[in-house]
Tab-separated table of N, CA, C and O in Angstrom:
chain	number	residue	atom	x	y	z
A	961	MET	N	-120.502	54.385	-57.737
A	961	MET	CA	-121.078	55.250	-56.727
A	961	MET	C	-120.231	56.532	-56.601
A	961	MET	O	-119.011	56.470	-56.520
A	962	LYS	N	-120.880	57.668	-56.588
A	962	LYS	CA	-120.187	58.950	-56.511
A	962	LYS	C	-119.764	59.259	-55.074
A	962	LYS	O	-120.453	58.899	-54.121
A	963	THR	N	-118.642	59.960	-54.945
A	963	THR	CA	-118.182	60.453	-53.655
A	963	THR	C	-118.975	61.704	-53.328
A	963	THR	O	-119.124	62.597	-54.169
A	964	LYS	N	-119.477	61.802	-52.090
A	964	LYS	CA	-120.319	62.923	-51.668
A	964	LYS	C	-119.477	63.963	-50.938
A	964	LYS	O	-118.854	63.670	-49.924
A	965	LEU	N	-119.469	65.181	-51.493
A	965	LEU	CA	-118.671	66.287	-50.976
A	965	LEU	C	-119.579	67.317	-50.317
A	965	LEU	O	-120.585	67.730	-50.897
A	966	LEU	N	-119.204	67.754	-49.129
A	966	LEU	CA	-119.937	68.803	-48.429
A	966	LEU	C	-119.015	70.002	-48.255
A	966	LEU	O	-117.902	69.867	-47.725
A	967	PHE	N	-119.473	71.169	-48.729
A	967	PHE	CA	-118.707	72.409	-48.626
A	967	PHE	C	-119.356	73.318	-47.592
A	967	PHE	O	-120.565	73.539	-47.628
A	968	ILE	N	-118.517	73.843	-46.691
A	968	ILE	CA	-119.012	74.631	-45.562
A	968	ILE	C	-118.374	76.016	-45.557
A	968	ILE	O	-117.152	76.147	-45.684
A	969	CYS	N	-119.225	77.041	-45.387
A	969	CYS	CA	-118.746	78.393	-45.108
A	969	CYS	C	-119.643	78.970	-44.019
A	969	CYS	O	-120.316	78.209	-43.314
A	970	SER	N	-119.690	80.274	-43.877
A	970	SER	CA	-120.476	80.870	-42.788
A	970	SER	C	-121.963	80.977	-43.108
A	970	SER	O	-122.796	80.420	-42.406
A	971	ARG	N	-122.291	81.693	-44.187
A	971	ARG	CA	-123.701	81.978	-44.486
A	971	ARG	C	-124.259	81.182	-45.657
A	971	ARG	O	-125.415	81.335	-46.012
A	972	ASN	N	-123.409	80.357	-46.289
A	972	ASN	CA	-123.833	79.566	-47.443
A	972	ASN	C	-124.416	80.467	-48.533
A	972	ASN	O	-125.462	80.195	-49.099
A	973	GLN	N	-123.681	81.553	-48.819
A	973	GLN	CA	-124.137	82.476	-49.859
A	973	GLN	C	-123.181	82.531	-51.047
A	973	GLN	O	-123.630	82.614	-52.178
A	974	TRP	N	-121.876	82.526	-50.789
A	974	TRP	CA	-120.931	82.758	-51.876
A	974	TRP	C	-119.930	81.622	-52.058
A	974	TRP	O	-119.879	81.009	-53.113
A	975	ARG	N	-119.127	81.361	-51.047
A	975	ARG	CA	-118.039	80.391	-51.222
A	975	ARG	C	-118.522	78.955	-51.356
A	975	ARG	O	-118.197	78.281	-52.340
A	976	SER	N	-119.267	78.465	-50.379
A	976	SER	CA	-119.664	77.053	-50.459
A	976	SER	C	-120.637	76.774	-51.609
A	976	SER	O	-120.495	75.741	-52.278
A	977	PRO	N	-121.588	77.665	-51.920
A	977	PRO	CA	-122.422	77.402	-53.103
A	977	PRO	C	-121.624	77.423	-54.419
A	977	PRO	O	-121.942	76.691	-55.351
A	978	THR	N	-120.577	78.255	-54.482
A	978	THR	CA	-119.718	78.265	-55.671
A	978	THR	C	-119.007	76.925	-55.792
A	978	THR	O	-118.963	76.334	-56.882
A	979	ALA	N	-118.470	76.432	-54.692
A	979	ALA	CA	-117.799	75.123	-54.713
A	979	ALA	C	-118.783	74.031	-55.118
A	979	ALA	O	-118.459	73.168	-55.945
A	980	GLU	N	-119.981	74.079	-54.571
A	980	GLU	CA	-121.017	73.095	-54.937
A	980	GLU	C	-121.301	73.156	-56.436
A	980	GLU	O	-121.380	72.122	-57.111
A	981	ALA	N	-121.421	74.358	-56.980
A	981	ALA	CA	-121.736	74.540	-58.405
A	981	ALA	C	-120.640	73.964	-59.306
A	981	ALA	O	-120.933	73.476	-60.405
A	982	LEU	N	-119.391	73.996	-58.860
A	982	LEU	CA	-118.293	73.453	-59.656
A	982	LEU	C	-118.451	71.952	-59.914
A	982	LEU	O	-117.894	71.425	-60.865
A	983	PHE	N	-119.213	71.292	-59.068
A	983	PHE	CA	-119.363	69.843	-59.187
A	983	PHE	C	-120.739	69.414	-59.696
A	983	PHE	O	-121.065	68.235	-59.687
A	984	LYS	N	-121.522	70.378	-60.178
A	984	LYS	CA	-122.821	70.038	-60.745
A	984	LYS	C	-122.623	69.142	-61.968
A	984	LYS	O	-121.813	69.451	-62.838
A	985	ASN	N	-123.324	68.039	-61.998
A	985	ASN	CA	-123.248	67.058	-63.095
A	985	ASN	C	-121.863	66.434	-63.251
A	985	ASN	O	-121.516	65.972	-64.337
A	986	HIS	N	-121.065	66.411	-62.200
A	986	HIS	CA	-119.733	65.809	-62.261
A	986	HIS	C	-119.874	64.285	-62.251
A	986	HIS	O	-120.693	63.744	-61.514
A	987	PRO	N	-119.090	63.588	-63.062
A	987	PRO	CA	-119.219	62.127	-63.126
A	987	PRO	C	-118.752	61.387	-61.876
A	987	PRO	O	-119.188	60.263	-61.630
A	988	ARG	N	-117.891	62.003	-61.065
A	988	ARG	CA	-117.330	61.327	-59.893
A	988	ARG	C	-117.892	61.781	-58.560
A	988	ARG	O	-117.738	61.079	-57.560
A	989	TYR	N	-118.440	63.001	-58.521
A	989	TYR	CA	-118.797	63.601	-57.237
A	989	TYR	C	-120.223	64.145	-57.226
A	989	TYR	O	-120.707	64.661	-58.233
A	990	ASP	N	-120.853	64.040	-56.053
A	990	ASP	CA	-122.075	64.766	-55.743
A	990	ASP	C	-121.674	65.804	-54.712
A	990	ASP	O	-120.848	65.515	-53.842
A	991	ALA	N	-122.233	66.995	-54.789
A	991	ALA	CA	-121.837	68.054	-53.856
A	991	ALA	C	-123.050	68.763	-53.281
A	991	ALA	O	-124.074	68.928	-53.951
A	992	ARG	N	-122.897	69.158	-52.039
A	992	ARG	CA	-123.871	69.999	-51.340
A	992	ARG	C	-123.094	71.047	-50.574
A	992	ARG	O	-121.893	70.911	-50.355
A	993	SER	N	-123.812	72.072	-50.128
A	993	SER	CA	-123.163	73.113	-49.336
A	993	SER	C	-124.088	73.549	-48.213
A	993	SER	O	-125.307	73.382	-48.292
A	994	ALA	N	-123.467	74.106	-47.178
A	994	ALA	CA	-124.223	74.597	-46.021
A	994	ALA	C	-123.361	75.614	-45.286
A	994	ALA	O	-122.163	75.752	-45.553
A	995	GLY	N	-123.995	76.315	-44.349
A	995	GLY	CA	-123.292	77.329	-43.564
A	995	GLY	C	-123.376	77.040	-42.084
A	995	GLY	O	-124.260	76.306	-41.624
A	996	THR	N	-122.467	77.644	-41.325
A	996	THR	CA	-122.414	77.417	-39.884
A	996	THR	C	-123.186	78.462	-39.080
A	996	THR	O	-123.510	78.220	-37.921
A	997	LYS	N	-123.486	79.602	-39.662
A	997	LYS	CA	-124.171	80.666	-38.910
A	997	LYS	C	-125.679	80.437	-38.842
A	997	LYS	O	-126.270	79.810	-39.736
A	998	ILE	N	-126.298	81.001	-37.823
A	998	ILE	CA	-127.742	80.854	-37.623
A	998	ILE	C	-128.515	81.359	-38.837
A	998	ILE	O	-129.472	80.745	-39.254
A	999	GLY	N	-128.101	82.454	-39.439
A	999	GLY	CA	-128.804	83.030	-40.586
A	999	GLY	C	-128.387	82.464	-41.931
A	999	GLY	O	-128.715	83.037	-42.966
A	1000	ALA	N	-127.691	81.336	-41.949
A	1000	ALA	CA	-127.216	80.757	-43.204
A	1000	ALA	C	-128.393	80.396	-44.112
A	1000	ALA	O	-129.460	79.996	-43.639
A	1001	ARG	N	-128.174	80.521	-45.406
A	1001	ARG	CA	-129.192	80.158	-46.397
A	1001	ARG	C	-129.615	78.705	-46.179
A	1001	ARG	O	-130.792	78.394	-46.143
A	1002	ILE	N	-128.652	77.809	-46.062
A	1002	ILE	CA	-128.884	76.422	-45.662
A	1002	ILE	C	-127.950	76.174	-44.487
A	1002	ILE	O	-126.729	76.288	-44.634
A	1003	LYS	N	-128.498	75.889	-43.317
A	1003	LYS	CA	-127.679	75.684	-42.116
A	1003	LYS	C	-127.283	74.219	-42.005
A	1003	LYS	O	-128.113	73.327	-42.176
A	1004	VAL	N	-126.005	73.985	-41.726
A	1004	VAL	CA	-125.491	72.630	-41.629
A	1004	VAL	C	-126.175	71.866	-40.486
A	1004	VAL	O	-126.443	72.426	-39.420
A	1005	THR	N	-126.482	70.595	-40.746
A	1005	THR	CA	-127.143	69.735	-39.771
A	1005	THR	C	-126.405	68.404	-39.663
A	1005	THR	O	-125.526	68.105	-40.476
A	1006	ASP	N	-126.805	67.602	-38.708
A	1006	ASP	CA	-126.276	66.238	-38.584
A	1006	ASP	C	-126.493	65.453	-39.869
A	1006	ASP	O	-125.667	64.626	-40.238
A	1007	CYS	N	-127.603	65.699	-40.531
A	1007	CYS	CA	-127.913	64.983	-41.774
A	1007	CYS	C	-126.889	65.298	-42.861
A	1007	CYS	O	-126.487	64.400	-43.606
A	1008	HIS	N	-126.476	66.558	-42.959
A	1008	HIS	CA	-125.437	66.926	-43.928
A	1008	HIS	C	-124.143	66.161	-43.638
A	1008	HIS	O	-123.524	65.607	-44.545
A	1009	ILE	N	-123.759	66.160	-42.366
A	1009	ILE	CA	-122.514	65.495	-41.966
A	1009	ILE	C	-122.609	63.994	-42.259
A	1009	ILE	O	-121.688	63.393	-42.818
A	1010	GLY	N	-123.727	63.404	-41.915
A	1010	GLY	CA	-123.925	61.978	-42.151
A	1010	GLY	C	-123.908	61.618	-43.626
A	1010	GLY	O	-123.422	60.554	-44.012
A	1011	TRP	N	-124.434	62.496	-44.464
A	1011	TRP	CA	-124.484	62.265	-45.914
A	1011	TRP	C	-123.091	62.287	-46.538
A	1011	TRP	O	-122.792	61.507	-47.441
A	1012	ALA	N	-122.228	63.174	-46.057
A	1012	ALA	CA	-120.945	63.463	-46.712
A	1012	ALA	C	-119.911	62.359	-46.545
A	1012	ALA	O	-119.788	61.757	-45.484
A	1013	ASP	N	-119.150	62.140	-47.621
A	1013	ASP	CA	-117.967	61.290	-47.557
A	1013	ASP	C	-116.735	62.121	-47.210
A	1013	ASP	O	-115.812	61.638	-46.564
A	1014	MET	N	-116.720	63.369	-47.672
A	1014	MET	CA	-115.626	64.304	-47.402
A	1014	MET	C	-116.223	65.677	-47.131
A	1014	MET	O	-117.197	66.066	-47.778
A	1015	ILE	N	-115.600	66.406	-46.203
A	1015	ILE	CA	-116.076	67.742	-45.840
A	1015	ILE	C	-114.951	68.745	-46.086
A	1015	ILE	O	-113.809	68.525	-45.673
A	1016	PHE	N	-115.301	69.841	-46.762
A	1016	PHE	CA	-114.355	70.907	-47.046
A	1016	PHE	C	-114.864	72.190	-46.406
A	1016	PHE	O	-115.955	72.656	-46.726
A	1017	CYS	N	-114.064	72.760	-45.512
A	1017	CYS	CA	-114.407	74.009	-44.836
A	1017	CYS	C	-113.591	75.140	-45.442
A	1017	CYS	O	-112.410	74.968	-45.734
A	1018	MET	N	-114.220	76.280	-45.620
A	1018	MET	CA	-113.524	77.414	-46.219
A	1018	MET	C	-112.494	78.017	-45.265
A	1018	MET	O	-111.448	78.494	-45.709
A	1019	GLU	N	-112.784	78.002	-43.950
A	1019	GLU	CA	-111.872	78.579	-42.974
A	1019	GLU	C	-111.776	77.656	-41.760
A	1019	GLU	O	-112.654	76.835	-41.526
A	1020	ARG	N	-110.719	77.858	-40.990
A	1020	ARG	CA	-110.508	77.043	-39.794
A	1020	ARG	C	-111.673	77.161	-38.811
A	1020	ARG	O	-112.054	76.178	-38.166
A	1021	LYS	N	-112.250	78.355	-38.688
A	1021	LYS	CA	-113.359	78.536	-37.746
A	1021	LYS	C	-114.539	77.633	-38.106
A	1021	LYS	O	-115.253	77.173	-37.219
A	1022	HIS	N	-114.743	77.361	-39.378
A	1022	HIS	CA	-115.836	76.470	-39.785
A	1022	HIS	C	-115.543	75.040	-39.342
A	1022	HIS	O	-116.435	74.348	-38.840
A	1023	ALA	N	-114.308	74.611	-39.512
A	1023	ALA	CA	-113.907	73.263	-39.069
A	1023	ALA	C	-114.063	73.139	-37.558
A	1023	ALA	O	-114.576	72.124	-37.058
A	1024	ASP	N	-113.655	74.166	-36.834
A	1024	ASP	CA	-113.786	74.155	-35.371
A	1024	ASP	C	-115.247	74.065	-34.954
A	1024	ASP	O	-115.598	73.308	-34.038
A	1025	ARG	N	-116.111	74.814	-35.622
A	1025	ARG	CA	-117.550	74.781	-35.291
A	1025	ARG	C	-118.146	73.396	-35.553
A	1025	ARG	O	-118.965	72.910	-34.777
A	1026	LEU	N	-117.750	72.773	-36.665
A	1026	LEU	CA	-118.258	71.433	-36.951
A	1026	LEU	C	-117.800	70.441	-35.892
A	1026	LEU	O	-118.607	69.623	-35.421
A	1027	ARG	N	-116.533	70.504	-35.503
A	1027	ARG	CA	-116.020	69.597	-34.472
A	1027	ARG	C	-116.752	69.806	-33.151
A	1027	ARG	O	-117.037	68.846	-32.444
A	1028	ASP	N	-117.055	71.067	-32.814
A	1028	ASP	CA	-117.750	71.378	-31.553
A	1028	ASP	C	-119.204	70.929	-31.573
A	1028	ASP	O	-119.683	70.327	-30.619
A	1029	ARG	N	-119.911	71.232	-32.649
A	1029	ARG	CA	-121.359	70.991	-32.705
A	1029	ARG	C	-121.741	69.571	-33.106
A	1029	ARG	O	-122.816	69.102	-32.761
A	1030	PHE	N	-120.895	68.930	-33.893
A	1030	PHE	CA	-121.261	67.638	-34.475
A	1030	PHE	C	-120.218	66.558	-34.206
A	1030	PHE	O	-119.968	65.700	-35.046
A	1031	ALA	N	-119.624	66.578	-33.018
A	1031	ALA	CA	-118.522	65.661	-32.698
A	1031	ALA	C	-118.851	64.193	-33.007
A	1031	ALA	O	-118.070	63.531	-33.694
A	1032	PRO	N	-119.993	63.656	-32.570
A	1032	PRO	CA	-120.257	62.243	-32.871
A	1032	PRO	C	-120.370	61.966	-34.376
A	1032	PRO	O	-119.814	60.983	-34.872
A	1033	ALA	N	-121.050	62.839	-35.106
A	1033	ALA	CA	-121.236	62.645	-36.550
A	1033	ALA	C	-119.924	62.832	-37.317
A	1033	ALA	O	-119.727	62.238	-38.379
A	1034	MET	N	-119.022	63.643	-36.779
A	1034	MET	CA	-117.752	63.941	-37.445
A	1034	MET	C	-116.733	62.820	-37.286
A	1034	MET	O	-115.743	62.792	-38.010
A	1035	LYS	N	-116.963	61.914	-36.375
A	1035	LYS	CA	-115.976	60.865	-36.092
A	1035	LYS	C	-115.655	60.075	-37.357
A	1035	LYS	O	-116.530	59.512	-38.000
A	1036	GLY	N	-114.376	60.085	-37.722
A	1036	GLY	CA	-113.905	59.349	-38.885
A	1036	GLY	C	-114.151	60.018	-40.229
A	1036	GLY	O	-113.783	59.465	-41.264
A	1037	LYS	N	-114.760	61.203	-40.243
A	1037	LYS	CA	-115.015	61.916	-41.499
A	1037	LYS	C	-113.781	62.705	-41.918
A	1037	LYS	O	-113.256	63.494	-41.144
A	1038	PRO	N	-113.308	62.514	-43.145
A	1038	PRO	CA	-112.203	63.347	-43.611
A	1038	PRO	C	-112.668	64.799	-43.770
A	1038	PRO	O	-113.723	65.053	-44.349
A	1039	MET	N	-111.888	65.714	-43.192
A	1039	MET	CA	-112.231	67.132	-43.282
A	1039	MET	C	-110.976	67.910	-43.674
A	1039	MET	O	-109.900	67.679	-43.144
A	1040	VAL	N	-111.155	68.830	-44.623
A	1040	VAL	CA	-110.062	69.640	-45.137
A	1040	VAL	C	-110.440	71.111	-44.969
A	1040	VAL	O	-111.560	71.509	-45.287
A	1041	THR	N	-109.502	71.912	-44.475
A	1041	THR	CA	-109.695	73.358	-44.401
A	1041	THR	C	-108.981	73.982	-45.598
A	1041	THR	O	-107.780	73.787	-45.782
A	1042	LEU	N	-109.734	74.708	-46.415
A	1042	LEU	CA	-109.209	75.268	-47.664
A	1042	LEU	C	-108.516	76.618	-47.487
A	1042	LEU	O	-107.795	77.061	-48.364
A	1043	ARG	N	-108.789	77.308	-46.397
A	1043	ARG	CA	-108.206	78.631	-46.118
A	1043	ARG	C	-108.557	79.651	-47.201
A	1043	ARG	O	-107.699	80.365	-47.710
A	1044	ILE	N	-109.832	79.707	-47.523
A	1044	ILE	CA	-110.318	80.681	-48.508
A	1044	ILE	C	-111.145	81.725	-47.763
A	1044	ILE	O	-112.202	81.408	-47.214
A	1045	PRO	N	-110.663	82.982	-47.715
A	1045	PRO	CA	-111.353	84.029	-46.954
A	1045	PRO	C	-112.666	84.457	-47.614
A	1045	PRO	O	-112.908	84.197	-48.789
A	1046	ASP	N	-113.470	85.140	-46.827
A	1046	ASP	CA	-114.788	85.601	-47.277
A	1046	ASP	C	-114.642	86.926	-48.031
A	1046	ASP	O	-115.160	87.959	-47.625
A	1047	ASP	N	-113.908	86.872	-49.149
A	1047	ASP	CA	-113.609	88.081	-49.924
A	1047	ASP	C	-114.209	88.053	-51.327
A	1047	ASP	O	-113.843	88.880	-52.159
A	1048	TYR	N	-115.083	87.097	-51.618
A	1048	TYR	CA	-115.525	86.884	-52.994
A	1048	TYR	C	-117.037	86.763	-53.074
A	1048	TYR	O	-117.691	86.361	-52.132
A	1049	ASN	N	-117.562	87.091	-54.248
A	1049	ASN	CA	-118.981	86.905	-54.520
A	1049	ASN	C	-119.203	85.544	-55.171
A	1049	ASN	O	-118.268	84.882	-55.596
A	1050	TYR	N	-120.458	85.169	-55.285
A	1050	TYR	CA	-120.832	83.894	-55.890
A	1050	TYR	C	-120.285	83.811	-57.317
A	1050	TYR	O	-120.460	84.737	-58.117
A	1051	MET	N	-119.610	82.714	-57.619
A	1051	MET	CA	-119.041	82.405	-58.941
A	1051	MET	C	-118.009	83.435	-59.411
A	1051	MET	O	-117.737	83.551	-60.597
A	1052	ASP	N	-117.407	84.166	-58.481
A	1052	ASP	CA	-116.312	85.085	-58.795
A	1052	ASP	C	-115.180	84.274	-59.441
A	1052	ASP	O	-114.814	83.199	-58.955
A	1053	SER	N	-114.621	84.758	-60.531
A	1053	SER	CA	-113.602	83.995	-61.257
A	1053	SER	C	-112.363	83.721	-60.396
A	1053	SER	O	-111.760	82.651	-60.493
A	1054	THR	N	-111.984	84.651	-59.538
A	1054	THR	CA	-110.842	84.428	-58.646
A	1054	THR	C	-111.163	83.352	-57.616
A	1054	THR	O	-110.320	82.506	-57.300
A	1055	LEU	N	-112.384	83.365	-57.104
A	1055	LEU	CA	-112.814	82.327	-56.165
A	1055	LEU	C	-112.784	80.955	-56.834
A	1055	LEU	O	-112.305	79.978	-56.252
A	1056	ILE	N	-113.265	80.872	-58.051
A	1056	ILE	CA	-113.258	79.597	-58.783
A	1056	ILE	C	-111.824	79.096	-58.967
A	1056	ILE	O	-111.541	77.915	-58.751
A	1057	GLU	N	-110.911	79.990	-59.336
A	1057	GLU	CA	-109.502	79.606	-59.494
A	1057	GLU	C	-108.919	79.094	-58.179
A	1057	GLU	O	-108.208	78.083	-58.160
A	1058	LEU	N	-109.202	79.798	-57.087
A	1058	LEU	CA	-108.721	79.376	-55.769
A	1058	LEU	C	-109.276	78.009	-55.385
A	1058	LEU	O	-108.544	77.148	-54.898
A	1059	LEU	N	-110.567	77.830	-55.590
A	1059	LEU	CA	-111.198	76.546	-55.263
A	1059	LEU	C	-110.573	75.411	-56.069
A	1059	LEU	O	-110.230	74.362	-55.515
A	1060	ARG	N	-110.418	75.622	-57.357
A	1060	ARG	CA	-109.817	74.582	-58.205
A	1060	ARG	C	-108.395	74.250	-57.739
A	1060	ARG	O	-108.007	73.085	-57.685
A	1061	ALA	N	-107.631	75.266	-57.405
A	1061	ALA	CA	-106.248	75.049	-56.959
A	1061	ALA	C	-106.209	74.287	-55.641
A	1061	ALA	O	-105.461	73.314	-55.497
A	1062	GLU	N	-107.022	74.699	-54.684
A	1062	GLU	CA	-107.026	74.051	-53.370
A	1062	GLU	C	-107.619	72.644	-53.433
A	1062	GLU	O	-107.092	71.715	-52.829
A	1063	LEU	N	-108.711	72.484	-54.160
A	1063	LEU	CA	-109.380	71.184	-54.229
A	1063	LEU	C	-108.600	70.180	-55.080
A	1063	LEU	O	-108.710	68.982	-54.870
A	1064	GLY	N	-107.798	70.678	-56.001
A	1064	GLY	CA	-107.014	69.807	-56.875
A	1064	GLY	C	-106.047	68.903	-56.118
A	1064	GLY	O	-105.683	67.830	-56.590
A	1065	ALA	N	-105.654	69.317	-54.923
A	1065	ALA	CA	-104.759	68.506	-54.098
A	1065	ALA	C	-105.493	67.318	-53.469
A	1065	ALA	O	-104.864	66.379	-53.002
A	1066	HIS	N	-106.829	67.375	-53.462
A	1066	HIS	CA	-107.626	66.369	-52.754
A	1066	HIS	C	-108.584	65.580	-53.651
A	1066	HIS	O	-109.041	64.509	-53.276
A	1067	LEU	N	-108.913	66.168	-54.809
A	1067	LEU	CA	-109.920	65.578	-55.689
A	1067	LEU	C	-109.437	65.580	-57.134
A	1067	LEU	O	-108.590	66.393	-57.507
A	1068	GLN	N	-110.042	64.727	-57.928
A	1068	GLN	CA	-109.789	64.756	-59.367
A	1068	GLN	C	-110.863	65.651	-59.998
A	1068	GLN	O	-111.999	65.234	-60.165
A	1069	ILE	N	-110.476	66.883	-60.283
A	1069	ILE	CA	-111.445	67.851	-60.799
A	1069	ILE	C	-111.508	67.774	-62.312
A	1069	ILE	O	-110.549	67.693	-62.982
């Protein structure tokens, strides 16, 4: 059974979809992404939180929003803040390097 990873950023346009793409067809992990803002491409829901085995937030504000909005669903869920700023475009090579470096401490990439 694959471990389910949920990646969270603000608008679900660049950072979290890039992280999700890194795990496409991965033998160990399934990945999804969502955003915390109202205008997000895919807005995070209770269903996303319930689905995930591990949650990775790009910034502390995303982790705080999840704790505030989804407290019951978040109970016992491992959550990691990656500290990756909103300075990159989708699949930017520097963003990919940062994601690999940060996620390598938590996952077998």
